[in-house]
Short mmCIF file of C-alpha atoms in Angstrom, two decimals:
data_model
loop_
_atom_site.label_atom_id
_atom_site.label_comp_id
_atom_site.label_asym_id
_atom_site.label_seq_id
_atom_site.Cartn_x
_atom_site.Cartn_y
_atom_site.Cartn_z
CA MET A 111 0.00 0.00 0.00
CA PHE A 112 2.76 2.44 1.00
CA LEU A 113 4.87 1.58 -2.05
CA LYS A 114 1.90 2.04 -4.37
CA GLY A 115 1.25 5.52 -2.96
CA LEU A 116 4.95 6.37 -3.18
CA LYS A 117 5.05 5.21 -6.81
CA GLU A 118 2.02 7.35 -7.70
CA PHE A 119 3.58 10.36 -5.98
CA ALA A 120 6.95 9.88 -7.68
CA THR A 121 5.50 9.40 -11.16
CA ARG A 122 3.37 12.53 -10.96
CA GLY A 123 4.65 15.26 -13.23
CA SER A 124 5.80 17.65 -10.52
CA VAL A 125 8.26 15.24 -8.88
CA VAL A 126 9.73 14.12 -12.19
CA ASP A 127 9.96 17.73 -13.36
CA MET A 128 11.73 18.69 -10.14
CA GLY A 129 14.24 15.85 -10.59
CA ILE A 130 14.99 16.92 -14.14
CA GLY A 131 15.36 20.50 -12.96
CA ILE A 132 17.89 19.48 -10.32
CA ILE A 133 19.94 17.49 -12.85
CA ILE A 134 19.93 20.35 -15.36
CA GLY A 135 20.75 22.82 -12.56
CA ALA A 136 23.78 20.78 -11.51
CA ALA A 137 25.01 20.61 -15.10
CA PHE A 138 24.43 24.37 -15.46
CA GLY A 139 26.46 24.95 -12.30
CA LYS A 140 29.41 23.04 -13.78
CA ILE A 141 29.19 25.07 -16.98
CA VAL A 142 29.13 28.33 -15.02
CA SER A 143 32.06 27.15 -12.89
CA SER A 144 34.11 26.44 -16.00
CA PHE A 145 33.01 29.73 -17.57
CA VAL A 146 34.13 31.72 -14.54
CA SER A 147 37.38 29.83 -13.91
CA ASP A 148 38.50 29.46 -17.52
CA ILE A 149 37.02 32.47 -19.35
CA VAL A 150 36.07 35.32 -16.99
CA MET A 151 38.76 35.27 -14.29
CA PRO A 152 41.92 34.96 -16.47
CA PRO A 153 41.33 38.29 -18.31
CA ILE A 154 40.46 39.99 -15.01
CA GLY A 155 43.65 38.58 -13.49
CA LEU A 156 45.63 39.78 -16.51
CA LEU A 157 44.21 43.29 -16.15
CA LEU A 158 45.18 43.30 -12.47
CA GLY A 159 48.80 42.35 -13.16
CA ARG A 160 48.79 38.63 -13.95
CA VAL A 161 46.93 37.63 -10.79
CA ASP A 162 45.69 34.05 -10.46
CA PHE A 163 42.66 34.33 -8.20
CA SER A 164 42.80 30.69 -7.18
CA ASN A 165 46.21 31.35 -5.53
CA LEU A 166 45.20 34.44 -3.54
CA TYR A 167 45.33 33.63 0.16
CA VAL A 168 46.47 34.90 3.53
CA ASN A 169 48.74 32.57 5.46
CA LEU A 170 47.87 32.52 9.15
CA SER A 171 50.69 30.13 10.12
CA GLY A 172 53.53 32.57 9.58
CA GLY A 173 55.48 30.47 7.06
CA HIS A 174 56.09 31.39 3.42
CA TYR A 175 54.74 29.18 0.64
CA ARG A 176 54.89 29.61 -3.15
CA SER A 177 51.22 28.74 -3.75
CA LEU A 178 48.00 27.90 -1.99
CA SER A 179 48.41 24.22 -2.80
CA ASP A 180 51.89 24.22 -1.18
CA ALA A 181 50.47 25.85 1.95
CA GLN A 182 47.61 23.36 2.11
CA GLU A 183 49.98 20.41 1.64
CA ALA A 184 52.07 21.69 4.55
CA GLY A 185 48.93 21.95 6.68
CA ALA A 186 49.13 25.72 7.06
CA ALA A 187 46.06 27.65 8.14
CA THR A 188 45.01 29.93 5.28
CA ILE A 189 42.23 32.32 4.36
CA ASN A 190 41.51 31.61 0.69
CA TYR A 191 40.00 34.90 -0.44
CA GLY A 192 40.78 34.26 -4.12
CA VAL A 193 38.62 31.13 -4.11
CA PHE A 194 35.93 33.16 -2.33
CA ILE A 195 36.04 35.85 -5.05
CA GLU A 196 35.54 33.16 -7.70
CA ALA A 197 32.61 31.72 -5.72
CA VAL A 198 31.01 35.18 -5.55
CA VAL A 199 31.36 35.58 -9.33
CA HIS A 200 29.78 32.11 -9.79
CA PHE A 201 26.88 33.12 -7.56
CA VAL A 202 26.31 36.42 -9.37
CA ILE A 203 26.18 34.69 -12.76
CA ILE A 204 23.81 31.96 -11.56
CA ALA A 205 21.60 34.50 -9.75
CA PHE A 206 21.44 36.64 -12.90
CA ALA A 207 20.49 33.63 -15.03
CA ALA A 208 17.78 32.65 -12.52
CA TYR A 209 16.51 36.25 -12.52
CA LEU A 210 16.24 36.22 -16.32
CA LEU A 211 14.42 32.88 -16.21
CA ILE A 212 11.90 34.12 -13.63
CA LEU A 213 11.44 37.36 -15.57
CA GLN A 214 10.54 35.41 -18.72
CA MET A 215 8.17 33.11 -16.81
CA ASN A 216 6.36 36.13 -15.36
CA ARG A 217 6.04 37.65 -18.84
CA LEU A 218 4.45 34.46 -20.12
CA LYS A 219 1.95 34.47 -17.25
CA ARG A 220 0.91 38.04 -18.02
CA LEU A 221 -0.05 37.46 -21.64
CA PRO A 222 -2.84 39.83 -22.64
CA LYS A 223 -6.27 38.34 -23.15
CA GLU A 224 -7.06 37.65 -26.76
CA ALA A 225 -8.67 40.69 -28.32
CA GLY A 226 -12.28 40.11 -29.28
CA ARG A 227 -12.58 36.74 -27.55
CA GLN A 228 -13.29 37.91 -24.00
CA LYS A 229 -15.25 40.61 -22.24
CA THR A 230 -15.55 41.84 -18.68
CA CYS A 231 -18.58 40.97 -16.58
CA PRO A 232 -20.26 44.26 -15.54
CA PHE A 233 -21.17 42.79 -12.14
CA CYS A 234 -18.04 41.03 -10.85
CA PHE A 235 -15.50 42.42 -13.36
CA SER A 236 -14.01 39.01 -14.23
CA ASP A 237 -12.95 38.06 -17.76
CA ILE A 238 -15.49 35.84 -19.49
CA SER A 239 -16.15 34.52 -22.97
CA LEU A 240 -17.62 36.98 -25.42
CA ARG A 241 -20.46 34.53 -26.17
CA ALA A 242 -21.40 33.91 -22.50
CA MET A 243 -25.01 34.57 -21.51
CA ARG A 244 -24.29 34.11 -17.79
CA CYS A 245 -21.13 34.90 -15.89
CA PRO A 246 -19.51 31.64 -14.68
CA ASN A 247 -18.19 33.41 -11.58
CA CYS A 248 -21.15 35.41 -10.24
CA THR A 249 -23.92 33.72 -12.35
CA SER A 250 -25.38 37.08 -13.37
CA HIS A 251 -27.53 37.06 -16.48
CA LEU A 252 -25.70 39.00 -19.13
CA GLY A 253 -28.00 38.89 -22.16
CA LYS A 254 -27.60 41.54 -24.76
CA GLU A 255 -26.92 44.72 -22.86
CA GLU A 256 -27.83 46.90 -25.80
CA GLU A 257 -31.41 45.63 -25.83
CA ASN A 258 -31.86 46.20 -22.08
CA ARG A 259 -30.68 49.81 -22.08
CA PRO A 260 -32.87 52.64 -23.39
CA GLN A 261 -31.49 54.11 -26.59
CA PRO A 262 -30.73 57.83 -26.74
CA GLY A 263 -33.57 59.81 -28.30
CA TYR A 264 -36.28 57.36 -27.20
CA ARG A 265 -38.64 58.20 -24.42
CA VAL A 266 -39.48 55.61 -21.81
CA ASN A 267 -43.00 55.88 -20.42
CA ILE A 268 -43.69 54.39 -17.03
CA ARG A 269 -47.34 54.01 -15.97
#
């Protein structure tokens, strides 16, 4: 019984879609990591005087080491601010890509109603089909409004 319910839950579209999204997100993260490490940071390092950001660190142990990897092999305590700068650049690029994705999704949600295919209910102000005789939301009778209203120039006599 439990396994059947779990199978139904897992095969629903939302769980499968989420799994695919996680896999694609992980692959996208690797692409961004390579983009930052191999394409963005080398020109920035060149502009700043041939700086390799992955080797920027502060040694807290007091010894002198040629690179971060040498300091780590020796067991020295280091603050790796170059690696942190690269991680910040990774985050900014991924956050910008996510922002663009959300922006496009919101644009798709706000598509204008098709011109000539919908009208607004005069009672509840919801969008309804142009051919509707009753509003599906407030159930008001719509009819032909032009026939119900007195036309200009005509006199209405009430007895």
